[in-house]
Short mmCIF file of C-alpha atoms and ligand atoms in Angstrom, two decimals:
data_model
loop_
_atom_site.label_atom_id
_atom_site.label_comp_id
_atom_site.label_asym_id
_atom_site.label_seq_id
_atom_site.Cartn_x
_atom_site.Cartn_y
_atom_site.Cartn_z
CA MET A 299 -2.73 15.51 13.44
CA ASP A 300 -4.56 17.06 10.77
CA SER A 301 -3.08 20.47 9.67
CA ILE A 302 -3.52 23.02 7.17
CA ASP A 303 -0.94 25.17 6.10
CA THR A 304 -1.09 28.98 5.67
CA LYS A 305 -1.37 28.57 1.65
CA GLY A 306 -4.31 26.23 2.46
CA PHE A 307 -2.85 23.30 1.53
CA ASP A 308 -4.92 20.56 3.63
CA VAL A 309 -2.19 18.26 4.51
CA PHE A 310 -3.89 15.20 6.06
CA SER A 311 -7.77 15.29 5.99
CA ARG A 312 -8.98 14.99 2.51
CA TYR A 313 -7.73 13.31 -0.39
CA TYR A 314 -8.52 14.28 -4.39
CA ASN A 315 -7.43 13.54 -7.86
CA THR A 316 -6.02 16.49 -9.41
CA ILE A 317 -7.09 17.23 -12.86
CA ASN A 318 -6.32 20.45 -14.89
CA GLY A 319 -4.99 22.03 -11.50
CA LYS A 320 -8.27 21.32 -9.62
CA PRO A 321 -8.71 19.05 -6.83
CA THR A 322 -11.52 16.66 -7.86
CA SER A 323 -13.68 14.04 -6.36
CA THR A 324 -15.36 11.33 -7.59
CA LYS A 325 -18.75 9.39 -7.15
CA GLU A 326 -17.25 6.09 -5.70
CA VAL A 327 -14.41 6.28 -3.07
CA ARG A 328 -12.56 3.44 -1.44
CA GLN A 329 -10.10 3.00 1.27
CA GLY A 330 -6.28 1.79 1.48
CA ILE A 331 -5.42 0.14 4.62
CA ASN A 332 -3.25 1.09 7.48
CA PRO A 333 -1.22 -2.38 7.37
CA ALA A 334 -0.05 -2.05 10.94
CA THR A 335 -3.98 -1.97 12.26
CA ALA A 336 -5.52 -3.36 9.10
CA GLN A 337 -7.98 -0.26 9.91
CA PRO A 338 -9.12 1.73 6.97
CA ASN A 339 -7.16 5.03 5.91
CA PRO A 340 -9.41 7.63 4.80
CA ASP A 341 -11.29 7.91 1.50
CA VAL A 342 -9.68 8.23 -1.83
CA PRO A 343 -11.19 8.74 -5.21
CA VAL A 344 -11.85 5.84 -7.87
CA SER A 345 -11.43 7.52 -11.06
CA THR A 346 -13.79 6.84 -14.01
CA PRO A 347 -12.71 6.46 -17.88
CA GLN A 348 -13.92 9.81 -18.09
CA ASP A 349 -11.70 11.34 -15.37
CA VAL A 350 -8.79 9.58 -17.71
CA GLU A 351 -10.04 11.43 -20.70
CA ASP A 352 -10.04 14.49 -18.45
CA ALA A 353 -6.69 14.40 -17.59
CA VAL A 354 -5.20 13.41 -20.66
CA ALA A 355 -7.24 16.13 -22.28
CA ALA A 356 -5.27 18.68 -19.94
CA GLY A 357 -2.08 16.85 -20.29
CA LYS A 358 -2.22 17.58 -24.07
CA ALA A 359 -2.96 21.20 -23.55
CA ALA A 360 -1.04 22.08 -21.05
CA PHE A 361 2.21 20.24 -22.88
CA LYS A 362 1.97 22.65 -25.91
CA LYS A 363 3.03 25.47 -23.55
CA TRP A 364 5.17 23.64 -21.17
CA ALA A 365 7.47 21.81 -23.86
CA SER A 366 8.49 25.44 -24.88
CA THR A 367 8.58 26.96 -21.25
CA PRO A 368 12.63 27.66 -20.94
CA TYR A 369 14.65 25.15 -19.47
CA VAL A 370 15.56 26.95 -16.36
CA GLU A 371 11.61 27.79 -15.64
CA ARG A 372 11.14 24.10 -15.43
CA LYS A 373 14.26 23.74 -13.46
CA LYS A 374 13.20 26.59 -10.95
CA ALA A 375 9.63 25.09 -10.55
CA ILE A 376 11.34 21.46 -9.56
CA LEU A 377 13.86 23.09 -7.06
CA ALA A 378 10.57 24.82 -5.74
CA PHE A 379 8.59 21.70 -5.42
CA ALA A 380 11.44 20.09 -3.60
CA ASP A 381 11.46 22.98 -1.46
CA GLY A 382 7.69 22.68 -0.69
CA ILE A 383 7.97 19.02 -0.11
CA GLU A 384 10.73 19.85 2.74
CA GLN A 385 8.47 22.25 4.36
CA HIS A 386 5.94 19.44 4.71
CA LEU A 387 8.41 16.40 5.42
CA HIS A 388 7.24 15.30 8.96
CA ASP A 389 3.62 15.50 7.46
CA PHE A 390 4.35 13.54 4.40
CA ALA A 391 6.73 11.09 6.27
CA LYS A 392 4.01 10.38 9.09
CA LEU A 393 1.28 9.82 6.30
CA LEU A 394 3.90 7.74 4.46
CA SER A 395 4.46 5.50 7.56
CA LYS A 396 0.49 5.07 8.17
CA GLU A 397 -0.30 3.95 4.45
CA GLN A 398 3.04 1.90 3.89
CA GLY A 399 3.77 0.43 7.14
CA LYS A 400 7.55 1.74 7.28
CA PRO A 401 9.21 2.88 10.60
CA ILE A 402 8.80 6.54 10.99
CA GLN A 403 12.87 6.77 10.36
CA PHE A 404 12.97 5.10 7.28
CA ALA A 405 9.72 7.31 6.14
CA VAL A 406 11.67 10.33 6.65
CA GLY A 407 14.63 8.70 4.84
CA GLU A 408 12.17 8.59 1.59
CA VAL A 409 11.09 11.83 1.55
CA HIS A 410 14.46 13.50 1.76
CA SER A 411 15.26 10.88 -0.86
CA ALA A 412 12.32 12.07 -3.16
CA ILE A 413 13.47 15.65 -2.40
CA ASP A 414 16.97 14.68 -3.11
CA CYS A 415 15.87 12.82 -6.64
CA LEU A 416 14.05 16.29 -7.44
CA ARG A 417 17.10 18.38 -7.13
CA SER A 418 19.91 16.02 -8.53
CA THR A 419 17.66 15.72 -11.63
CA THR A 420 17.67 19.35 -12.09
CA LYS A 421 21.83 19.26 -12.64
CA PHE A 422 21.35 17.70 -15.76
CA GLU A 423 20.27 19.08 -19.11
CA LEU A 424 19.71 17.35 -22.81
CA GLN A 425 22.17 19.84 -24.98
CA GLU A 426 21.93 20.25 -28.50
CA GLU A 427 24.86 18.48 -29.65
CA VAL A 428 26.53 19.29 -33.61
CA VAL A 429 27.76 16.13 -34.56
CA THR A 430 28.99 16.98 -38.17
CA GLU A 431 29.87 20.26 -39.44
CA ASP A 432 31.55 21.93 -42.46
CA ASP A 433 31.30 24.23 -44.77
CA GLU A 434 28.22 22.80 -46.56
CA LYS A 435 26.51 21.66 -43.43
CA LYS A 436 25.62 20.81 -39.99
CA THR A 437 23.93 18.10 -38.45
CA ILE A 438 22.41 18.60 -35.01
CA LEU A 439 21.17 15.96 -32.62
CA ARG A 440 18.68 17.18 -30.41
CA HIS A 441 16.15 15.42 -27.86
CA THR A 442 12.37 16.55 -27.85
CA PRO A 443 9.66 15.75 -25.13
CA LEU A 444 7.54 13.21 -26.01
CA GLY A 445 4.21 14.83 -24.77
CA VAL A 446 1.80 13.25 -21.87
CA ALA A 447 3.55 10.63 -19.57
CA VAL A 448 1.97 8.28 -17.33
CA GLY A 449 4.03 7.26 -14.17
CA ILE A 450 2.75 4.07 -12.61
CA VAL A 451 3.68 3.51 -9.15
CA PRO A 452 4.17 0.21 -6.87
CA TRP A 453 3.37 0.49 -2.97
CA ASN A 454 6.84 0.06 -2.13
CA PHE A 455 8.30 3.45 -2.22
CA PRO A 456 5.16 5.49 -3.10
CA ILE A 457 6.70 8.93 -2.82
CA SER A 458 10.26 8.70 -3.94
CA LEU A 459 9.66 6.69 -6.87
CA ALA A 460 7.01 8.93 -7.86
CA CYS A 461 9.41 11.63 -7.66
CA GLY A 462 11.68 9.93 -10.05
CA LYS A 463 9.01 9.74 -12.68
CA ILE A 464 7.93 13.42 -12.05
CA ALA A 465 11.38 15.30 -12.15
CA PRO A 466 12.98 13.95 -15.28
CA ALA A 467 9.30 13.95 -17.19
CA VAL A 468 8.75 17.90 -16.50
CA LEU A 469 12.53 18.67 -16.42
CA THR A 470 12.82 17.70 -20.34
CA GLY A 471 9.11 19.22 -20.92
CA ASN A 472 6.47 16.77 -20.82
CA VAL A 473 3.61 16.79 -18.53
CA ILE A 474 2.77 13.69 -16.30
CA ILE A 475 -0.19 11.76 -14.67
CA ILE A 476 1.06 9.92 -11.69
CA LYS A 477 -1.24 6.81 -10.56
CA PRO A 478 -0.06 5.51 -7.55
CA SER A 479 -0.64 2.27 -6.37
CA PRO A 480 -4.34 1.38 -4.75
CA PHE A 481 -2.65 0.17 -1.70
CA THR A 482 -0.56 3.72 -1.43
CA PRO A 483 -2.48 6.22 -2.82
CA TYR A 484 -2.54 8.86 -0.20
CA CYS A 485 1.16 10.44 -0.40
CA GLY A 486 1.14 10.30 -4.08
CA LEU A 487 -2.26 12.67 -4.07
CA LYS A 488 -0.81 14.68 -1.41
CA LEU A 489 2.64 15.02 -3.77
CA VAL A 490 0.73 16.02 -6.85
CA GLU A 491 -2.18 18.40 -4.73
CA LEU A 492 1.10 20.12 -3.43
CA ALA A 493 2.79 20.28 -7.01
CA GLN A 494 -0.07 22.67 -8.27
CA ARG A 495 1.70 25.70 -6.57
CA PHE A 496 4.86 25.37 -8.69
CA PHE A 497 3.51 24.17 -11.94
CA PRO A 498 0.77 25.35 -14.17
CA PRO A 499 -2.16 23.27 -14.59
CA GLY A 500 -2.16 20.11 -16.11
CA VAL A 501 1.80 19.55 -16.26
CA ILE A 502 1.44 17.23 -13.49
CA GLN A 503 -1.73 15.22 -12.63
CA VAL A 504 -2.85 12.34 -10.15
CA LEU A 505 -5.60 9.88 -10.70
CA SER A 506 -6.31 7.49 -7.80
CA GLY A 507 -8.61 4.24 -8.56
CA ASP A 508 -9.00 0.47 -8.36
CA ASP A 509 -7.22 -2.10 -10.39
CA ASN A 510 -9.05 -0.79 -13.82
CA LEU A 511 -7.10 2.33 -13.74
CA GLY A 512 -3.53 1.10 -15.05
CA PRO A 513 -5.08 -0.79 -18.19
CA TRP A 514 -7.34 1.99 -18.95
CA LEU A 515 -4.41 4.56 -19.14
CA THR A 516 -1.80 2.41 -20.67
CA ALA A 517 -4.87 1.37 -23.48
CA HIS A 518 -5.80 5.06 -23.90
CA PRO A 519 -4.26 6.35 -27.37
CA GLY A 520 -3.55 9.65 -25.75
CA PRO A 521 -0.31 9.07 -23.60
CA ASP A 522 2.76 8.97 -25.27
CA LYS A 523 5.07 7.56 -22.66
CA ILE A 524 4.43 4.81 -19.78
CA SER A 525 7.21 4.94 -17.07
CA PHE A 526 6.27 1.81 -14.96
CA THR A 527 7.84 0.49 -11.72
CA GLY A 528 6.41 -2.72 -10.56
CA SER A 529 6.53 -6.90 -10.82
CA THR A 530 7.77 -8.52 -13.82
CA ALA A 531 4.40 -9.94 -14.47
CA THR A 532 2.58 -6.54 -14.73
CA GLY A 533 5.25 -5.09 -16.50
CA LYS A 534 4.55 -7.76 -19.51
CA LYS A 535 1.30 -6.84 -19.41
CA VAL A 536 2.01 -2.92 -19.37
CA MET A 537 3.99 -3.37 -22.36
CA GLU A 538 1.55 -5.78 -24.35
CA SER A 539 -1.10 -2.62 -23.97
CA ALA A 540 1.37 0.02 -24.81
CA ALA A 541 2.32 -1.79 -27.57
CA LYS A 542 -0.88 -1.57 -29.47
CA THR A 543 0.05 2.45 -29.90
CA LEU A 544 3.72 1.93 -29.82
CA LYS A 545 4.16 4.42 -26.43
CA ARG A 546 7.47 4.33 -25.32
CA VAL A 547 7.79 2.33 -22.59
CA THR A 548 10.72 2.20 -19.62
CA LEU A 549 9.80 -0.49 -17.13
CA GLU A 550 11.42 -1.03 -13.68
CA LEU A 551 10.61 -4.54 -12.55
CA GLY A 552 11.31 -7.22 -9.99
CA GLY A 553 14.77 -8.31 -8.84
CA LYS A 554 16.23 -11.32 -7.28
CA ASP A 555 19.67 -9.56 -5.84
CA PRO A 556 22.53 -11.87 -5.01
CA ALA A 557 25.38 -10.94 -2.47
CA ILE A 558 28.49 -13.07 -2.79
CA ILE A 559 30.66 -13.30 0.55
CA CYS A 560 34.39 -13.98 -0.18
CA LYS A 561 36.28 -16.02 2.48
CA ASP A 562 38.22 -12.85 3.41
CA VAL A 563 35.69 -10.31 4.78
CA ASP A 564 35.35 -8.92 8.29
CA ILE A 565 32.46 -11.18 9.40
CA GLU A 566 31.42 -9.24 12.27
CA ALA A 567 31.28 -5.85 10.28
CA VAL A 568 29.94 -7.91 7.27
CA ALA A 569 26.86 -10.25 8.34
CA PRO A 570 25.04 -6.92 10.31
CA LYS A 571 25.13 -5.15 6.84
CA ILE A 572 24.17 -8.37 4.86
CA ALA A 573 21.02 -8.94 6.98
CA THR A 574 20.24 -5.09 7.07
CA LEU A 575 20.52 -4.87 3.27
CA ALA A 576 18.22 -8.09 3.17
CA PHE A 577 15.53 -7.23 5.58
CA LEU A 578 15.05 -3.14 5.39
CA ASN A 579 11.63 -2.38 4.46
CA SER A 580 10.90 -5.64 5.67
CA GLY A 581 12.19 -7.17 1.90
CA GLN A 582 9.77 -5.44 0.10
CA ILE A 583 12.89 -3.73 -1.98
CA CYS A 584 13.44 -4.13 -5.78
CA ILE A 585 17.11 -4.38 -4.74
CA ALA A 586 17.12 -5.77 -1.52
CA ILE A 587 19.84 -8.58 -0.97
CA LYS A 588 17.51 -11.80 -1.58
CA ARG A 589 20.00 -14.59 -2.04
CA ILE A 590 23.10 -14.79 0.07
CA TYR A 591 26.36 -16.83 -0.78
CA VAL A 592 28.81 -17.49 1.52
CA HIS A 593 32.35 -19.14 1.08
CA SER A 594 32.10 -22.13 2.79
CA SER A 595 35.38 -21.57 4.89
CA ILE A 596 33.62 -19.05 6.83
CA TYR A 597 29.77 -20.23 6.45
CA GLU A 598 29.36 -21.27 10.25
CA GLU A 599 30.76 -18.18 11.67
CA PHE A 600 29.04 -16.03 9.25
CA ARG A 601 25.73 -17.41 9.93
CA ALA A 602 26.03 -17.01 13.31
CA ALA A 603 26.77 -13.52 13.35
CA MET A 604 24.07 -12.78 10.66
CA ILE A 605 21.31 -14.61 13.24
CA LYS A 606 23.11 -12.45 16.01
CA PHE A 607 22.11 -9.39 14.55
CA ALA A 608 19.08 -10.44 13.09
CA GLN A 609 17.52 -11.52 16.45
CA THR A 610 17.94 -7.62 17.48
CA LEU A 611 15.44 -6.33 15.07
CA LYS A 612 12.43 -5.34 16.32
CA VAL A 613 9.24 -5.70 13.96
CA GLY A 614 6.51 -3.57 14.91
CA PRO A 615 3.89 -0.71 13.95
CA GLY A 616 6.02 2.11 12.49
CA ASN A 617 5.06 4.64 14.81
CA GLU A 618 6.63 2.63 17.72
CA ASP A 619 9.80 3.52 18.99
CA GLY A 620 13.05 1.11 17.90
CA VAL A 621 11.26 -0.67 15.11
CA PHE A 622 13.39 -1.48 12.27
CA MET A 623 10.80 -3.57 10.44
CA GLY A 624 7.18 -2.29 10.07
CA PRO A 625 4.35 -4.98 8.58
CA ILE A 626 4.06 -6.19 5.07
CA GLN A 627 2.20 -3.69 3.32
CA ASN A 628 -0.91 -5.34 2.32
CA ALA A 629 -3.22 -8.10 2.99
CA MET A 630 -2.42 -9.96 -0.47
CA GLN A 631 1.55 -9.46 -0.05
CA PHE A 632 1.28 -11.21 3.46
CA GLU A 633 -0.57 -14.06 2.11
CA LYS A 634 1.90 -14.18 -1.04
CA VAL A 635 5.10 -14.30 1.84
CA LYS A 636 3.30 -16.71 3.98
CA THR A 637 3.57 -19.16 1.41
CA PHE A 638 6.75 -19.46 1.32
CA PHE A 639 6.72 -19.93 5.16
CA ALA A 640 4.47 -23.01 4.17
CA ASP A 641 6.86 -24.50 2.15
CA ILE A 642 9.65 -24.71 5.24
CA GLU A 643 7.82 -27.83 6.22
CA LYS A 644 6.74 -29.11 2.99
CA GLU A 645 9.93 -28.65 1.40
CA GLN A 646 12.27 -29.63 4.73
CA TRP A 647 14.41 -26.47 4.61
CA ASN A 648 16.33 -25.74 7.63
CA VAL A 649 15.77 -22.71 9.70
CA ALA A 650 18.63 -20.46 10.66
CA LEU A 651 16.35 -17.85 12.48
CA GLY A 652 12.66 -17.34 12.46
CA GLY A 653 10.17 -19.59 10.70
CA GLY A 654 7.09 -20.98 12.18
CA ASN A 655 3.98 -19.68 10.08
CA GLY A 656 6.18 -16.33 9.95
CA THR A 657 3.53 -14.35 11.77
CA CYS A 658 4.85 -12.25 14.17
CA VAL A 659 1.94 -13.29 17.02
CA ASP A 660 1.92 -10.34 19.36
CA ASN A 661 1.47 -7.69 16.85
CA ALA A 662 -0.60 -10.06 14.67
CA LYS A 663 -3.08 -9.80 17.49
CA GLN A 664 -3.35 -6.06 16.98
CA GLY A 665 -4.55 -7.26 13.24
CA GLY A 666 -1.59 -5.59 11.20
CA TYR A 667 0.48 -7.76 8.81
CA PHE A 668 3.33 -8.79 10.81
CA ILE A 669 5.89 -11.27 9.36
CA THR A 670 9.21 -12.82 11.55
CA PRO A 671 12.57 -12.30 9.84
CA THR A 672 13.63 -15.61 8.59
CA ILE A 673 16.76 -17.11 7.55
CA ILE A 674 16.55 -20.76 5.44
CA ASP A 675 19.78 -22.53 5.96
CA ARG A 676 21.23 -23.83 2.56
CA PRO A 677 18.05 -24.80 0.40
CA ALA A 678 18.56 -25.98 -2.87
CA ASP A 679 19.36 -24.12 -5.72
CA ASP A 680 16.36 -24.90 -7.56
CA SER A 681 13.98 -23.95 -4.46
CA ARG A 682 11.53 -21.53 -4.63
CA ILE A 683 13.06 -19.23 -2.35
CA VAL A 684 16.10 -19.31 -4.33
CA THR A 685 14.33 -18.70 -7.45
CA GLU A 686 11.47 -16.36 -6.79
CA GLU A 687 11.04 -12.63 -5.36
CA PRO A 688 9.44 -13.46 -1.95
CA PHE A 689 9.30 -9.51 -1.43
CA GLY A 690 8.94 -10.00 2.46
CA PRO A 691 11.56 -10.86 5.18
CA ILE A 692 12.50 -14.51 4.18
CA VAL A 693 16.00 -15.02 2.56
CA PRO A 694 18.13 -18.31 1.49
CA LEU A 695 21.54 -17.94 2.88
CA MET A 696 23.87 -20.84 0.79
CA THR A 697 27.77 -21.87 0.28
CA TRP A 698 30.30 -21.74 -2.31
CA SER A 699 33.77 -22.26 -2.59
CA ASP A 700 34.42 -22.30 -6.49
CA GLU A 701 34.31 -18.65 -8.13
CA ALA A 702 33.23 -19.49 -11.47
CA ASP A 703 30.63 -21.56 -9.87
CA VAL A 704 29.31 -18.94 -7.78
CA ILE A 705 29.01 -16.57 -10.66
CA GLU A 706 26.99 -19.01 -12.93
CA ARG A 707 24.86 -19.62 -9.48
CA ALA A 708 24.19 -15.98 -9.25
CA ASN A 709 23.24 -15.41 -13.10
CA ASN A 710 21.26 -18.36 -12.98
CA THR A 711 17.91 -16.76 -13.15
CA HIS A 712 15.83 -14.80 -15.59
CA LEU A 713 15.94 -11.62 -13.18
CA GLY A 714 19.24 -8.99 -13.28
CA LEU A 715 18.36 -6.07 -11.42
CA GLY A 716 21.40 -5.61 -8.53
CA ALA A 717 24.03 -7.90 -7.17
CA SER A 718 27.03 -7.48 -4.62
CA VAL A 719 30.39 -9.05 -4.12
CA TRP A 720 31.75 -8.77 -0.74
CA SER A 721 35.90 -8.92 -0.36
CA ASN A 722 38.96 -7.22 1.15
CA ASP A 723 40.50 -8.24 -2.15
CA LEU A 724 39.37 -5.72 -4.40
CA ASP A 725 41.17 -7.45 -7.64
CA GLN A 726 38.84 -10.58 -6.92
CA ALA A 727 35.61 -8.78 -5.95
CA SER A 728 35.69 -6.51 -8.98
CA ARG A 729 36.57 -9.44 -11.36
CA ILE A 730 33.58 -11.43 -9.98
CA ALA A 731 31.62 -8.06 -10.25
CA ARG A 732 32.20 -8.03 -13.88
CA GLN A 733 30.96 -11.08 -14.64
CA LEU A 734 27.64 -10.58 -12.92
CA ASP A 735 24.82 -10.12 -15.31
CA ALA A 736 22.73 -6.99 -13.48
CA GLY A 737 21.97 -3.52 -14.04
CA SER A 738 23.79 -2.45 -10.98
CA VAL A 739 26.77 -3.99 -9.47
CA TRP A 740 28.07 -3.61 -5.74
CA VAL A 741 31.38 -4.23 -4.41
CA ASN A 742 31.18 -4.30 -0.41
CA THR A 743 27.65 -2.60 -0.33
CA HIS A 744 24.42 -2.81 -1.82
CA LEU A 745 21.43 -0.45 -2.66
CA GLU A 746 23.16 2.79 -2.75
CA ILE A 747 21.87 4.19 -5.94
CA ASP A 748 23.88 7.18 -7.48
CA MET A 749 21.30 9.43 -8.96
CA ALA A 750 24.15 10.29 -11.45
CA ALA A 751 24.02 7.08 -12.90
CA ALA A 752 21.99 4.72 -14.69
CA PHE A 753 19.79 2.51 -12.83
CA GLY A 754 17.64 -0.01 -14.57
CA GLY A 755 17.63 -4.09 -14.89
CA HIS A 756 18.84 -6.30 -17.23
CA LYS A 757 17.12 -9.67 -18.69
CA GLN A 758 13.35 -9.31 -17.12
CA SER A 759 14.28 -7.21 -14.31
CA GLY A 760 13.17 -4.08 -16.86
CA ILE A 761 13.80 -2.32 -19.99
CA GLY A 762 15.24 1.20 -20.01
CA HIS A 763 16.78 3.28 -17.41
CA GLU A 764 15.89 5.84 -15.09
CA CYS A 765 18.47 8.54 -13.14
CA GLY A 766 21.36 10.46 -14.65
CA ILE A 767 21.30 11.92 -18.44
CA GLY A 768 19.72 8.48 -19.73
CA GLY A 769 16.96 9.23 -17.43
CA LEU A 770 16.21 12.21 -19.04
CA LYS A 771 16.60 10.95 -22.70
CA ALA A 772 14.03 8.19 -21.60
CA TYR A 773 11.33 11.17 -21.75
CA CYS A 774 12.41 12.12 -25.65
CA ASN A 775 12.67 11.68 -28.94
CA THR A 776 15.71 11.96 -30.73
CA GLN A 777 15.53 14.29 -33.83
CA THR A 778 18.62 14.93 -36.22
CA LEU A 779 18.28 18.18 -37.62
CA TYR A 780 20.10 18.55 -41.38
CA LEU A 781 21.17 22.00 -41.82
CA LYS A 782 21.99 22.68 -45.09
CA LYS A 783 24.49 25.94 -45.36
CA PRO A 784 22.71 28.40 -48.15
CA LYS A 785 25.41 29.07 -50.24
CA ALA A 786 25.77 24.98 -50.54
CA ALA A 787 22.17 24.73 -51.18
CA LEU A 788 22.30 26.92 -54.17
P1 NAD Y 1377 2.37 -4.61 -9.14
O1 NAD Y 1377 3.01 -4.67 -10.30
O2 NAD Y 1377 1.61 -5.50 -8.80
O3 NAD Y 1377 1.81 -2.95 -9.07
C1 NAD Y 1377 2.61 -1.62 -9.68
C2 NAD Y 1377 1.65 -0.75 -10.09
O4 NAD Y 1377 1.25 -1.40 -11.55
C3 NAD Y 1377 0.33 -0.33 -9.10
O5 NAD Y 1377 0.25 1.01 -9.31
C4 NAD Y 1377 -0.43 -1.29 -9.82
O6 NAD Y 1377 -1.90 -0.65 -9.41
C5 NAD Y 1377 -0.48 -1.26 -11.31
N1 NAD Y 1377 -0.99 -1.96 -12.36
C6 NAD Y 1377 -1.28 -3.20 -11.83
N2 NAD Y 1377 -1.67 -4.19 -13.14
C7 NAD Y 1377 -1.58 -3.16 -13.99
C8 NAD Y 1377 -2.06 -3.40 -15.51
N3 NAD Y 1377 -2.45 -4.31 -15.82
N4 NAD Y 1377 -1.74 -2.10 -16.01
C9 NAD Y 1377 -1.39 -1.13 -15.50
N5 NAD Y 1377 -0.70 -1.08 -14.16
C10 NAD Y 1377 -1.42 -1.98 -13.64
O7 NAD Y 1377 3.85 -4.06 -8.03
P2 NAD Y 1377 3.84 -4.22 -6.87
O8 NAD Y 1377 3.09 -5.17 -6.04
O9 NAD Y 1377 3.20 -2.78 -6.39
O10 NAD Y 1377 5.39 -3.58 -6.45
C11 NAD Y 1377 6.46 -4.38 -6.18
C12 NAD Y 1377 7.07 -5.10 -7.29
O11 NAD Y 1377 7.40 -4.25 -7.78
C13 NAD Y 1377 8.25 -6.37 -7.23
O12 NAD Y 1377 8.58 -7.14 -7.83
C14 NAD Y 1377 9.74 -4.98 -6.70
O13 NAD Y 1377 10.52 -5.91 -6.87
C15 NAD Y 1377 8.79 -4.18 -8.16
N6 NAD Y 1377 9.64 -2.80 -8.10
C16 NAD Y 1377 10.83 -2.71 -8.89
C17 NAD Y 1377 11.57 -1.67 -8.70
C18 NAD Y 1377 12.41 -1.14 -9.60
O14 NAD Y 1377 12.80 -0.05 -10.15
N7 NAD Y 1377 12.83 -1.98 -10.64
C19 NAD Y 1377 11.06 -0.77 -7.49
C20 NAD Y 1377 10.10 -1.03 -6.72
C21 NAD Y 1377 9.67 -1.95 -7.22
#
């Protein structure tokens, strides 16, 4: 239901760009598609090059004041913004489910994590550091904001990933222009519209558009930093474009996370967790489990337990009770995931669960992009399902028996985002974990991010990282200030 709050915040009906503190419309509009029904959601702006010019100019002007606004004021604004989102938690969650497809309970979870990200980022502050001091001189290390940042956001977590860019950018004195995915523009637009209550004009802006908008922003000489989350292929284009003006980049890219299951695990407890971490958000998570290596001595029992649990996972529209897996977010991704199902027959893969053409017939009849959770039983190590990121609910299950061999197979990929080891023997688990080449390595869990730590990818999973104190430094230049004491300078 549409609602307008007491301060005139129009929660659901109309969607604007926000440029220099003002809601702005565009001549051309487009619509995102509700993936559960394939019906269009409301109109959103299609930004023009002039909108980019205006937003960059407003950002540059706002930066001058915001950079010198005291840290405590910036922190206060972020905390007030977090409270503001919380007041609209259920409106945002409903909107998120309608545009992204995820079940409402997970949409509520994502809004909570967005709020948590804003709040937890404010626990950090970059202090000046005296690195050398003697009678003659003092050398100080400082972190100064870059200027105008652009936050490019994908469609799998449109609200929490936008907040993950906004918080460190504005806390460190930068301004930011958010560019949501054309598939999921709605929450990003509303988030930034709401932010205007708490921040001066031009500090947080948002532009929605078509596929031209991202390249316009990365190529524009005005922005100083691009924080990009999305696919590895697009990340390379972003870096290439940003290189022309040497913009700083943070790239959070694709993953092909392995989970290594040792022989001593409690199968009944672990198998459901592994299935959950592979199929959550319909497999559309950068750090979902995407390759499962089970010790050969427990393989059959583990596979049976995983199938038994995965069969209970309900697929359906996000607003239906008890649904665990919503639709694939968009038609393009739906078709891409289905190519892995087409490979089942071509490559003669054994199917432990699901399969067919991948489509959930009942739900697909409604026009939505639903896919059956599917487990491929022991495909070859060089098959596409083991080497590529489907970004959908289809996962390979494989065996291992030699520790060194499984480590090598887990590392045998150009990606290195996350990985996990599951064992009751913490010595063995930690020995294996320390040899895995990934930005986040978990023991007996996966996907649990600590906002105080660094989050980022090795190899082609990214450059730089977000979260924690390093996440703030990613929005700053370092400056070394050399102070010669007056007496010594004589
Ligand atoms: P994508 O790369 O297609 O799009 C991401 C964003 O980039 C969108 O806003 C898109 O409009 C924009 N974009 C597209 N082409 C561009 C260009 N040439 N220049 C600038 N911007 C451009 O990714 P997606 O399909 O939206 O997201 C799925 C991918 O994102 C998966 O590979 C997933 O693993 C990855 N991902 C990574 C993380 C992480 O933190 N490492 C988190 C979520 C998703």
